[in-house]
Backbone as CSV, one residue per row, in Angstrom:
resi,resn,N_x,N_y,N_z,CA_x,CA_y,CA_z,C_x,C_y,C_z
1,UNK,-7.695,-13.578,-12.977,-6.731,-13.119,-11.974,-7.439,-12.777,-10.662
2,UNK,-8.476,-11.953,-10.739,-9.169,-11.496,-9.531,-9.784,-12.652,-8.770
3,UNK,-10.227,-13.700,-9.487,-10.925,-14.807,-8.849,-9.988,-15.953,-8.466
4,UNK,-8.685,-15.835,-8.744,-7.772,-16.939,-8.475,-7.478,-17.049,-6.984
5,UNK,-7.145,-18.271,-6.552,-6.789,-18.485,-5.157,-5.517,-17.720,-4.805
6,UNK,-4.582,-17.644,-5.763,-3.340,-16.926,-5.530,-3.612,-15.472,-5.165
7,UNK,-4.524,-14.824,-5.897,-4.809,-13.432,-5.609,-5.560,-13.311,-4.282
8,UNK,-6.412,-14.281,-3.980,-7.092,-14.283,-2.688,-6.108,-14.358,-1.531
9,UNK,-5.065,-15.185,-1.680,-4.047,-15.281,-0.635,-3.290,-13.958,-0.491
10,UNK,-2.990,-13.320,-1.630,-2.288,-12.028,-1.593,-3.149,-10.969,-0.920
11,UNK,-4.455,-10.982,-1.197,-5.355,-10.024,-0.569,-5.411,-10.243,0.936
12,UNK,-5.400,-11.503,1.366,-5.517,-11.808,2.789,-4.266,-11.418,3.563
13,UNK,-3.090,-11.614,2.948,-1.836,-11.354,3.652,-1.328,-9.935,3.447
14,UNK,-1.793,-9.246,2.389,-1.315,-7.919,2.059,-0.250,-7.977,0.981
15,UNK,-0.389,-7.153,-0.027,0.564,-7.173,-1.140,0.777,-5.754,-1.654
16,UNK,1.831,-5.588,-2.449,2.047,-4.358,-3.202,2.445,-4.721,-4.614
17,UNK,1.920,-4.001,-5.597,2.263,-4.252,-6.988,2.423,-2.918,-7.702
18,UNK,3.538,-2.769,-8.418,3.787,-1.542,-9.168,4.241,-1.896,-10.572
19,UNK,3.873,-1.051,-11.528,4.339,-1.163,-12.902,5.051,0.133,-13.259
20,UNK,6.293,0.007,-13.733,7.152,1.157,-14.004,7.590,1.099,-15.463
21,UNK,7.331,2.154,-16.209,7.624,2.148,-17.643,9.081,2.532,-17.927
22,UNK,9.712,1.711,-18.779,10.998,2.077,-19.348,12.202,1.966,-18.449
23,UNK,12.087,1.333,-17.296,13.224,1.157,-16.384,13.382,-0.335,-16.113
24,UNK,14.599,-0.844,-16.302,14.867,-2.263,-16.103,14.785,-2.634,-14.629
25,UNK,14.525,-3.927,-14.337,14.414,-4.335,-12.925,15.620,-3.959,-12.071
26,UNK,16.832,-4.116,-12.599,18.011,-3.787,-11.802,18.055,-2.298,-11.471
27,UNK,17.608,-1.451,-12.409,17.595,-0.010,-12.154,16.462,0.377,-11.211
28,UNK,15.352,-0.344,-11.284,14.269,-0.117,-10.320,14.771,-0.378,-8.903
29,UNK,15.483,-1.466,-8.719,16.012,-1.777,-7.388,17.056,-0.752,-6.950
30,UNK,17.829,-0.232,-7.895,18.803,0.800,-7.537,18.085,2.040,-7.000
31,UNK,16.997,2.435,-7.659,16.232,3.598,-7.204,15.570,3.347,-5.849
32,UNK,15.270,2.091,-5.582,14.666,1.731,-4.302,15.718,1.467,-3.219
33,UNK,17.001,1.598,-3.590,18.113,1.317,-2.676,18.027,-0.104,-2.129
34,UNK,17.572,-1.017,-2.996,17.426,-2.422,-2.610,18.723,-3.181,-2.892
35,UNK,19.017,-4.141,-2.055,20.188,-4.996,-2.226,19.792,-6.189,-3.099
36,UNK,20.447,-6.384,-4.262,20.094,-7.518,-5.127,20.280,-8.849,-4.396
37,UNK,19.337,-9.757,-4.633,19.367,-11.071,-3.971,19.275,-12.210,-4.974
38,UNK,19.728,-11.963,-6.224,19.720,-13.018,-7.216,18.397,-13.104,-7.948
39,UNK,18.163,-14.241,-8.594,16.952,-14.459,-9.378,16.319,-15.792,-8.998
40,UNK,15.068,-15.952,-9.397,14.361,-17.200,-9.141,13.230,-17.371,-10.124
41,UNK,12.858,-18.606,-10.382,11.837,-18.923,-11.365,10.476,-19.075,-10.701
42,UNK,9.551,-18.190,-11.035,8.170,-18.346,-10.620,7.834,-17.705,-9.288
43,UNK,6.538,-17.580,-9.072,6.046,-16.930,-7.862,6.400,-17.718,-6.607
44,UNK,6.484,-19.040,-6.721,6.835,-19.849,-5.548,8.211,-19.463,-5.015
45,UNK,9.129,-19.130,-5.924,10.467,-18.725,-5.494,10.415,-17.400,-4.742
46,UNK,9.565,-16.467,-5.209,9.406,-15.188,-4.507,8.814,-15.408,-3.120
47,UNK,7.808,-16.260,-3.021,7.199,-16.556,-1.721,8.228,-17.159,-0.774
48,UNK,9.075,-18.060,-1.289,10.099,-18.682,-0.452,11.092,-17.639,0.061
49,UNK,11.525,-16.721,-0.822,12.432,-15.655,-0.403,11.776,-14.774,0.664
50,UNK,10.501,-14.470,0.458,9.762,-13.643,1.416,9.695,-14.324,2.789
51,UNK,9.364,-15.602,2.810,9.232,-16.309,4.080,10.576,-16.452,4.787
52,UNK,11.636,-16.697,4.025,12.966,-16.800,4.642,13.373,-15.466,5.267
53,UNK,13.053,-14.376,4.570,13.374,-13.055,5.108,12.586,-12.784,6.375
54,UNK,11.305,-13.118,6.384,10.485,-12.875,7.561,10.949,-13.722,8.745
55,UNK,11.341,-14.960,8.476,11.853,-15.803,9.559,13.140,-15.213,10.136
56,UNK,13.996,-14.677,9.259,15.284,-14.130,9.707,15.102,-12.854,10.513
57,UNK,14.102,-12.052,10.169,13.894,-10.784,10.873,12.874,-10.905,11.987
58,UNK,12.223,-12.067,12.077,11.209,-12.299,13.115,10.103,-11.248,13.047
59,UNK,9.845,-10.730,11.830,8.739,-9.791,11.590,8.893,-8.465,12.344
60,UNK,10.120,-8.120,12.773,10.259,-6.942,13.618,10.583,-5.671,12.851
61,UNK,10.869,-5.749,11.561,11.150,-4.516,10.830,10.294,-4.455,9.571
62,UNK,10.354,-3.297,8.907,9.522,-3.066,7.730,10.256,-3.320,6.420
63,UNK,11.465,-3.879,6.494,12.141,-4.245,5.259,11.402,-5.417,4.619
64,UNK,11.605,-5.596,3.328,10.875,-6.673,2.651,11.617,-7.123,1.395
65,UNK,11.212,-8.266,0.891,11.736,-8.800,-0.363,10.748,-8.467,-1.482
66,UNK,11.263,-7.878,-2.554,10.450,-7.587,-3.732,10.958,-8.421,-4.896
67,UNK,10.035,-8.807,-5.765,10.399,-9.499,-6.988,10.036,-8.632,-8.181
68,UNK,10.897,-8.599,-9.205,10.659,-7.733,-10.362,11.017,-8.463,-11.646
69,UNK,10.251,-8.190,-12.686,10.554,-8.754,-14.004,10.012,-7.821,-15.080
70,UNK,10.489,-8.018,-16.308,10.112,-7.175,-17.439,8.911,-7.766,-18.158
71,UNK,7.986,-6.902,-18.548,6.789,-7.343,-19.266,6.444,-6.282,-20.311
72,UNK,6.019,-6.688,-21.509,5.658,-5.699,-22.529,4.331,-5.031,-22.210
73,UNK,4.242,-3.740,-22.578,3.009,-2.986,-22.361,2.934,-1.821,-23.316
74,UNK,2.130,-0.833,-22.991,1.965,0.351,-23.820,3.270,1.144,-23.869
75,UNK,3.703,1.505,-25.078,4.906,2.332,-25.285,6.172,1.664,-24.776
76,UNK,6.267,0.347,-24.897,7.525,-0.318,-24.562,7.433,-1.271,-23.396
77,UNK,8.601,-1.572,-22.835,8.676,-2.521,-21.728,8.405,-1.829,-20.392
78,UNK,7.820,-2.597,-19.499,7.552,-2.158,-18.132,8.207,-3.139,-17.170
79,UNK,8.550,-2.653,-15.997,8.984,-3.539,-14.914,7.840,-3.700,-13.931
80,UNK,7.490,-4.945,-13.679,6.470,-5.261,-12.682,7.176,-5.608,-11.387
81,UNK,6.792,-4.942,-10.310,7.360,-5.183,-8.982,6.251,-5.721,-8.088
82,UNK,6.515,-6.866,-7.454,5.496,-7.523,-6.631,6.110,-7.866,-5.284
83,UNK,5.352,-7.644,-4.215,5.870,-7.958,-2.891,4.723,-8.290,-1.954
84,UNK,5.092,-8.836,-0.804,4.128,-9.181,0.242,4.424,-8.359,1.499
85,UNK,4.636,-7.062,1.309,5.007,-6.177,2.420,3.812,-5.696,3.216
86,UNK,2.623,-6.198,2.912,1.433,-5.709,3.602,0.928,-4.406,3.034
87,UNK,1.361,-4.086,1.821,0.841,-2.905,1.138,1.472,-1.594,1.544
88,UNK,2.525,-1.638,2.387,3.122,-0.389,2.855,4.452,-0.092,2.183
89,UNK,4.927,-1.011,1.341,6.285,-0.886,0.844,6.490,0.070,-0.314
90,UNK,5.646,-0.013,-1.351,5.928,0.678,-2.600,5.602,2.168,-2.639
91,UNK,4.570,2.671,-1.954,4.173,4.068,-2.180,5.289,5.085,-2.044
92,UNK,6.232,4.869,-1.120,7.267,5.882,-0.913,8.243,5.968,-2.082
93,UNK,8.265,4.946,-2.954,9.191,4.946,-4.079,8.576,5.489,-5.373
94,UNK,7.282,5.705,-5.386,6.620,6.055,-6.632,7.111,7.360,-7.263
95,UNK,7.359,8.433,-6.495,7.882,9.643,-7.143,9.195,9.398,-7.884
96,UNK,10.123,8.658,-7.268,11.411,8.396,-7.913,11.261,7.475,-9.116
97,UNK,10.415,6.456,-9.000,10.261,5.492,-10.094,9.564,6.086,-11.310
98,UNK,8.794,7.144,-11.110,8.046,7.735,-12.224,8.741,8.953,-12.824
99,UNK,9.935,9.297,-12.362,10.640,10.433,-12.939,10.855,10.197,-14.429
100,UNK,10.463,11.181,-15.249,10.596,11.084,-16.714,9.802,9.918,-17.288
101,UNK,8.727,9.521,-16.609,7.930,8.420,-17.118,6.649,8.239,-16.337
102,UNK,6.168,7.010,-16.322,4.897,6.681,-15.678,5.081,5.485,-14.760
103,UNK,4.375,5.510,-13.631,4.341,4.373,-12.712,2.946,4.287,-12.117
104,UNK,2.449,3.071,-12.002,1.112,2.818,-11.470,1.234,1.730,-10.405
105,UNK,0.574,1.914,-9.280,0.645,0.902,-8.227,-0.708,0.704,-7.583
106,UNK,-0.906,-0.495,-7.035,-2.056,-0.747,-6.169,-1.646,-1.766,-5.118
107,UNK,-2.372,-1.764,-4.003,-1.964,-2.586,-2.872,-3.131,-2.804,-1.934
108,UNK,-2.936,-3.722,-1.000,-3.843,-3.890,0.131,-3.012,-4.284,1.328
109,UNK,-3.466,-3.921,2.521,-2.703,-4.269,3.721,-3.230,-5.538,4.383
110,UNK,-4.222,-6.208,3.776,-4.747,-7.444,4.343,-5.681,-7.171,5.507
111,UNK,-6.272,-8.235,6.026,-7.167,-8.080,7.177,-8.371,-7.234,6.829
112,UNK,-8.654,-6.226,7.683,-9.685,-5.244,7.369,-9.010,-4.216,6.476
113,UNK,-9.078,-4.380,5.154,-8.057,-3.801,4.281,-8.190,-2.313,4.024
114,UNK,-7.014,-1.717,3.828,-6.892,-0.418,3.189,-6.361,-0.692,1.792
115,UNK,-7.139,-0.416,0.778,-6.764,-0.658,-0.612,-6.405,0.668,-1.263
116,UNK,-5.186,0.759,-1.801,-4.705,2.005,-2.372,-4.430,1.848,-3.863
117,UNK,-4.648,2.933,-4.608,-4.296,3.012,-6.027,-3.604,4.343,-6.266
118,UNK,-2.487,4.329,-7.028,-1.762,5.558,-7.346,-1.278,5.533,-8.789
119,UNK,-1.490,6.642,-9.475,-0.953,6.850,-10.825,-0.047,8.075,-10.785
120,UNK,1.226,7.875,-11.122,2.220,8.943,-11.129,2.732,9.198,-12.540
121,UNK,3.002,10.461,-12.840,3.664,10.866,-14.075,4.761,11.860,-13.717
122,UNK,5.980,11.603,-14.196,7.089,12.540,-14.000,7.250,12.962,-12.546
123,UNK,7.150,11.996,-11.651,7.358,12.256,-10.233,6.184,12.864,-9.499
124,UNK,5.049,13.051,-10.191,3.892,13.731,-9.594,2.696,12.788,-9.516
125,UNK,2.033,12.792,-8.370,0.798,12.025,-8.238,-0.295,12.678,-9.066
126,UNK,-0.796,11.941,-10.057,-1.877,12.468,-10.877,-3.238,12.105,-10.299
127,UNK,-3.417,10.828,-9.963,-4.665,10.377,-9.333,-4.343,9.274,-8.335
128,UNK,-4.822,9.431,-7.124,-4.647,8.403,-6.114,-5.892,8.317,-5.255
129,UNK,-6.188,7.123,-4.766,-7.364,6.980,-3.905,-7.313,5.697,-3.098
130,UNK,-7.979,5.752,-1.961,-8.392,4.543,-1.244,-9.836,4.254,-1.622
131,UNK,-10.720,5.229,-1.386,-12.085,5.142,-1.869,-12.161,5.858,-3.227
132,UNK,-12.701,5.232,-4.267,-12.710,5.868,-5.595,-13.510,7.153,-5.658
133,UNK,-14.381,7.392,-4.669,-15.122,8.655,-4.632,-14.341,9.775,-3.959
134,UNK,-13.194,9.447,-3.382,-12.379,10.444,-2.672,-10.968,10.414,-3.256
135,UNK,-10.769,11.119,-4.355,-9.522,11.052,-5.112,-8.629,12.253,-4.806
136,UNK,-7.304,12.004,-4.854,-6.322,13.063,-4.653,-5.417,13.135,-5.882
137,UNK,-4.558,14.168,-5.899,-3.577,14.307,-6.965,-3.789,15.572,-7.766
138,UNK,-2.884,15.810,-8.715,-2.969,17.025,-9.522,-4.105,16.987,-10.521
139,UNK,-4.521,15.781,-10.935,-5.651,15.634,-11.867,-6.589,14.552,-11.331
140,UNK,-7.255,14.808,-10.220,-8.043,13.748,-9.570,-9.217,13.254,-10.394
141,UNK,-9.707,14.052,-11.337,-10.897,13.663,-12.092,-10.597,13.243,-13.529
142,UNK,-9.335,13.228,-13.920,-9.005,12.914,-15.310,-9.438,11.511,-15.714
143,UNK,-9.372,10.576,-14.780,-9.686,9.182,-15.098,-11.166,8.849,-14.916
144,UNK,-11.976,9.812,-14.488,-13.375,9.517,-14.182,-14.116,8.886,-15.362
145,UNK,-14.018,9.410,-16.609,-14.729,8.760,-17.714,-14.323,7.297,-17.902
146,UNK,-13.021,7.023,-17.786,-12.544,5.647,-17.923,-13.023,4.797,-16.750
147,UNK,-12.985,5.359,-15.542,-13.424,4.608,-14.369,-14.891,4.211,-14.486
148,UNK,-15.721,5.115,-14.964,-17.137,4.804,-15.142,-17.327,3.732,-16.207
149,UNK,-16.552,3.815,-17.274,-16.660,2.816,-18.345,-16.230,1.443,-17.863
150,UNK,-15.189,1.408,-17.023,-14.681,0.144,-16.497,-15.668,-0.500,-15.534
151,UNK,-16.387,0.311,-14.775,-17.350,-0.252,-13.846,-17.261,0.260,-12.429
152,UNK,-16.416,1.265,-12.164,-16.425,1.888,-10.846,-17.787,2.533,-10.600
153,UNK,-18.293,2.381,-9.408,-19.508,3.072,-8.997,-19.079,4.292,-8.191
154,UNK,-19.232,5.470,-8.761,-18.741,6.700,-8.131,-19.831,7.488,-7.437
155,UNK,-20.999,6.889,-7.252,-22.034,7.563,-6.469,-21.686,7.451,-4.998
156,UNK,-21.916,8.510,-4.245,-21.544,8.530,-2.835,-22.726,8.155,-1.963
157,UNK,-22.433,7.423,-0.885,-23.474,7.114,0.089,-23.447,8.167,1.194
158,UNK,-24.142,7.925,2.281,-24.241,8.918,3.352,-22.891,9.235,3.975
159,UNK,-21.955,8.255,3.933,-20.639,8.480,4.510,-19.662,9.073,3.506
160,UNK,-20.113,9.277,2.270,-19.235,9.830,1.254,-18.192,8.856,0.762
161,UNK,-18.384,7.567,1.052,-17.367,6.581,0.700,-17.700,5.805,-0.556
162,UNK,-18.897,5.908,-1.042,-19.293,5.115,-2.191,-19.835,3.766,-1.745
163,UNK,-20.588,3.096,-2.590,-21.191,1.821,-2.221,-20.160,0.706,-2.179
164,UNK,-20.554,-0.400,-1.592,-19.678,-1.559,-1.518,-19.720,-2.309,-2.851
165,UNK,-18.637,-2.216,-3.625,-18.540,-2.910,-4.898,-17.196,-3.622,-4.965
166,UNK,-16.992,-4.429,-6.011,-15.716,-5.109,-6.184,-14.726,-4.125,-6.800
167,UNK,-14.273,-3.190,-5.984,-13.384,-2.145,-6.470,-12.057,-2.717,-6.947
168,UNK,-11.568,-3.791,-6.331,-10.266,-4.340,-6.715,-10.277,-4.831,-8.163
169,UNK,-11.358,-5.455,-8.596,-11.447,-5.884,-10.000,-11.381,-4.677,-10.921
170,UNK,-12.045,-3.590,-10.533,-12.010,-2.380,-11.347,-10.614,-1.760,-11.342
171,UNK,-9.911,-1.842,-10.214,-8.545,-1.315,-10.134,-7.618,-2.088,-11.071
172,UNK,-7.786,-3.393,-11.149,-6.990,-4.190,-12.079,-7.220,-3.735,-13.518
173,UNK,-8.470,-3.466,-13.863,-8.793,-3.002,-15.215,-8.237,-1.600,-15.459
174,UNK,-8.286,-0.731,-14.449,-7.761,0.624,-14.592,-6.240,0.591,-14.772
175,UNK,-5.577,-0.284,-14.044,-4.136,-0.444,-14.198,-3.793,-0.896,-15.607
176,UNK,-4.559,-1.840,-16.135,-4.324,-2.298,-17.509,-4.526,-1.164,-18.509
177,UNK,-5.534,-0.326,-18.278,-5.778,0.810,-19.175,-4.578,1.756,-19.211
178,UNK,-3.941,1.987,-18.058,-2.844,2.950,-17.973,-1.495,2.376,-18.401
179,UNK,-1.373,1.051,-18.407,-0.069,0.432,-18.678,-0.050,-0.487,-19.885
180,UNK,-1.209,-1.004,-20.272,-1.242,-2.003,-21.328,-0.843,-3.384,-20.859
181,UNK,-0.665,-3.569,-19.558,-0.246,-4.855,-18.993,-1.451,-5.517,-18.340
182,UNK,-1.787,-6.698,-18.811,-2.876,-7.467,-18.200,-2.296,-8.399,-17.151
183,UNK,-2.745,-8.240,-15.926,-2.255,-9.070,-14.835,-3.024,-10.381,-14.808
184,UNK,-2.302,-11.468,-14.955,-2.907,-12.793,-14.918,-2.141,-13.684,-13.952
185,UNK,-2.789,-14.744,-13.537,-2.136,-15.720,-12.671,-0.920,-16.312,-13.365
186,UNK,-1.062,-16.587,-14.662,0.029,-17.197,-15.415,1.237,-16.260,-15.504
187,UNK,0.965,-14.941,-15.658,2.047,-13.973,-15.744,2.879,-13.971,-14.471
188,UNK,2.228,-13.902,-13.322,2.946,-13.843,-12.054,3.588,-15.175,-11.690
189,UNK,2.936,-16.259,-12.021,3.457,-17.561,-11.634,4.625,-17.999,-12.496
190,UNK,4.651,-17.570,-13.761,5.656,-18.089,-14.682,6.858,-17.204,-14.907
191,UNK,6.913,-16.034,-14.293,7.990,-15.084,-14.571,9.291,-15.489,-13.880
192,UNK,10.398,-15.034,-14.460,11.692,-15.151,-13.788,11.938,-13.843,-13.046
193,UNK,11.959,-13.909,-11.738,12.027,-12.729,-10.893,13.472,-12.365,-10.546
194,UNK,13.752,-11.075,-10.569,14.911,-10.531,-9.868,14.448,-10.232,-8.443
195,UNK,15.253,-10.625,-7.460,14.896,-10.381,-6.068,15.724,-9.230,-5.507
196,UNK,15.095,-8.413,-4.672,15.794,-7.333,-4.003,15.341,-7.200,-2.567
197,UNK,16.282,-6.962,-1.659,15.963,-6.715,-0.258,15.819,-5.221,-0.080
198,UNK,14.599,-4.764,0.168,14.293,-3.341,0.296,14.411,-2.964,1.768
199,UNK,15.267,-1.983,2.098,15.473,-1.631,3.518,14.275,-0.915,4.110
200,UNK,14.297,-0.808,5.426,13.252,-0.063,6.124,13.257,1.396,5.692
201,UNK,12.092,2.007,5.779,12.009,3.436,5.525,12.707,4.178,6.652
202,UNK,13.436,5.252,6.337,14.066,6.027,7.411,13.019,6.624,8.338
203,UNK,13.362,6.725,9.590,12.428,7.290,10.561,12.114,8.734,10.200
204,UNK,10.872,9.113,10.337,10.442,10.469,9.999,9.621,11.046,11.138
205,UNK,9.634,12.351,11.220,8.790,13.024,12.192,7.328,12.792,11.831
206,UNK,6.558,12.340,12.797,5.154,12.078,12.520,4.310,13.264,12.948
207,UNK,3.208,13.463,12.228,2.317,14.590,12.501,0.940,14.148,12.964
208,UNK,0.571,12.901,12.681,-0.736,12.433,13.113,-0.761,10.914,13.138
209,UNK,-1.744,10.376,13.831,-1.992,8.940,13.886,-3.399,8.707,13.355
210,UNK,-3.546,7.721,12.478,-4.844,7.383,11.925,-5.311,6.064,12.525
211,UNK,-6.465,6.080,13.164,-7.094,4.867,13.697,-8.192,4.476,12.727
212,UNK,-8.030,3.312,12.098,-8.982,2.873,11.075,-9.284,1.403,11.325
213,UNK,-10.423,1.124,11.939,-10.771,-0.237,12.350,-12.162,-0.581,11.828
214,UNK,-12.278,-1.754,11.225,-13.577,-2.276,10.809,-13.908,-3.476,11.676
215,UNK,-15.021,-3.411,12.393,-15.403,-4.475,13.299,-16.031,-5.663,12.594
216,UNK,-16.322,-6.690,13.379,-16.936,-7.895,12.819,-18.301,-7.599,12.211
217,UNK,-18.969,-6.554,12.698,-20.273,-6.176,12.149,-20.134,-5.248,10.945
218,UNK,-18.856,-5.084,10.453,-18.532,-4.263,9.284,-18.757,-2.771,9.522
219,UNK,-18.954,-2.393,10.796,-19.000,-0.976,11.134,-17.572,-0.435,11.179
220,UNK,-17.349,0.697,10.535,-15.999,1.254,10.448,-15.838,2.425,11.407
221,UNK,-14.735,2.391,12.184,-14.379,3.515,13.050,-13.124,4.161,12.482
222,UNK,-13.199,5.454,12.177,-12.069,6.166,11.575,-11.864,7.483,12.322
223,UNK,-10.642,7.714,12.804,-10.352,8.963,13.505,-8.881,9.320,13.308
224,UNK,-8.627,10.597,13.047,-7.271,11.106,12.956,-6.941,11.862,14.246
225,UNK,-5.797,11.534,14.846,-5.335,12.195,16.067,-4.028,12.907,15.736
226,UNK,-3.981,14.233,15.910,-2.766,14.977,15.611,-1.698,14.706,16.649
227,UNK,-0.471,15.024,16.296,0.630,14.834,17.237,0.432,15.687,18.476
228,UNK,-0.048,16.914,18.281,-0.272,17.800,19.428,-1.302,17.197,20.381
229,UNK,-2.376,16.625,19.837,-3.400,16.009,20.689,-2.832,14.817,21.452
230,UNK,-2.058,13.981,20.757,-1.486,12.799,21.396,-0.502,13.186,22.489
231,UNK,0.327,14.204,22.223,1.308,14.632,23.219,0.629,15.254,24.432
232,UNK,-0.489,15.977,24.214,-1.214,16.575,25.331,-1.803,15.495,26.232
233,UNK,-2.393,14.461,25.632,-2.966,13.366,26.416,-1.859,12.616,27.164
234,UNK,-0.717,12.401,26.499,0.398,11.703,27.139,0.929,12.499,28.325
235,UNK,1.063,13.827,28.157,1.556,14.667,29.246,0.604,14.649,30.432
236,UNK,-0.705,14.676,30.159,-1.692,14.635,31.231,-1.626,13.309,31.985
237,UNK,-1.516,12.205,31.235,-1.433,10.895,31.873,-0.169,10.770,32.709
238,UNK,0.952,11.334,32.211,2.208,11.270,32.960,2.106,12.095,34.245
239,UNK,1.488,13.269,34.141,1.343,14.124,35.327,0.491,13.434,36.388
240,UNK,-0.580,12.796,35.961,-1.437,12.101,36.925,-0.708,10.929,37.560
241,UNK,0.121,10.241,36.740,0.858,9.093,37.272,1.897,9.515,38.297
242,UNK,2.405,10.753,38.183,3.444,11.237,39.093,2.880,11.893,40.337
243,UNK,1.567,12.081,40.399,0.969,12.667,41.592,1.145,11.723,42.788
244,UNK,1.411,12.269,43.979,1.588,11.394,45.150,0.296,10.643,45.470
245,UNK,0.483,9.444,45.922,-0.660,8.619,46.311,-0.985,8.903,47.778
246,UNK,-2.192,9.325,48.045,-2.620,9.646,49.408,-3.488,8.515,49.933
247,UNK,-3.069,7.938,51.032,-3.840,6.859,51.647,-4.532,7.418,52.886
248,UNK,-5.835,7.390,52.887,-6.607,7.946,54.001,-6.853,6.880,55.072
249,UNK,-6.557,7.260,56.314,-6.808,6.353,57.427,-8.222,6.505,57.947
250,UNK,-8.587,5.667,58.934,-9.961,5.708,59.467,-10.338,7.056,60.068
251,UNK,-9.323,7.789,60.613,-9.651,9.077,61.257,-9.505,10.249,60.313
252,UNK,-9.159,9.970,59.051,-8.986,11.079,58.105,-10.326,11.673,57.744
253,UNK,-10.353,13.021,57.557,-11.628,13.657,57.169,-12.045,13.223,55.790
254,UNK,-13.340,13.179,55.614,-13.856,12.803,54.295,-13.526,13.890,53.288
255,UNK,-12.912,13.557,52.152,-12.547,14.581,51.180,-13.781,15.246,50.588
């Protein structure tokens, strides 16, 4: 799966994948407030639905098409949800999808990627991370023995981010450990998908902006700017722009 061209394309364009225990695809879409869009056979059908949606919206909104199907795993059936939303679509639904159960997701936003992993139980984030050495949640260290056994390298470098390893392969193995579902090319390509149109997230008050850029030399620039800082800079720029323009003539005194 990790080495397939299909997964490489998903990594390049950005994807989201979630596994939800004990909830049927139609009920998953209901919790996501998604509009059902019928069914289709295979991953090619999901890609076609995704491209048609993007053409119709001209890429101007954050709504997306998700595909879902049932797959057997640990303690019963799971619903697998797959999308090409650039990795931003699923996280907001995880608390609702994991109520009275378990949900696990991972994603990437493509490009210079932000790769996320989240494990939820009963609506609560148990372990989540972008960098495996910097974990959040109510039990951030519970999975550490399993992560080490799987092959995560949890030693920290000077930046506290951990060394450069194939973390995505380890995330796939960690997801399988928590769900009993092995993700394969054949599984995703051969499934009969339920399609759902997931609406944009409602607008929310923002508190900060995160600038996270990796250059061609692989140097990473990361900075958080609070809303107060951004508003102060904006107010200063506006005040300067509104100042009268003084044009000095040849006889004007030197300032």
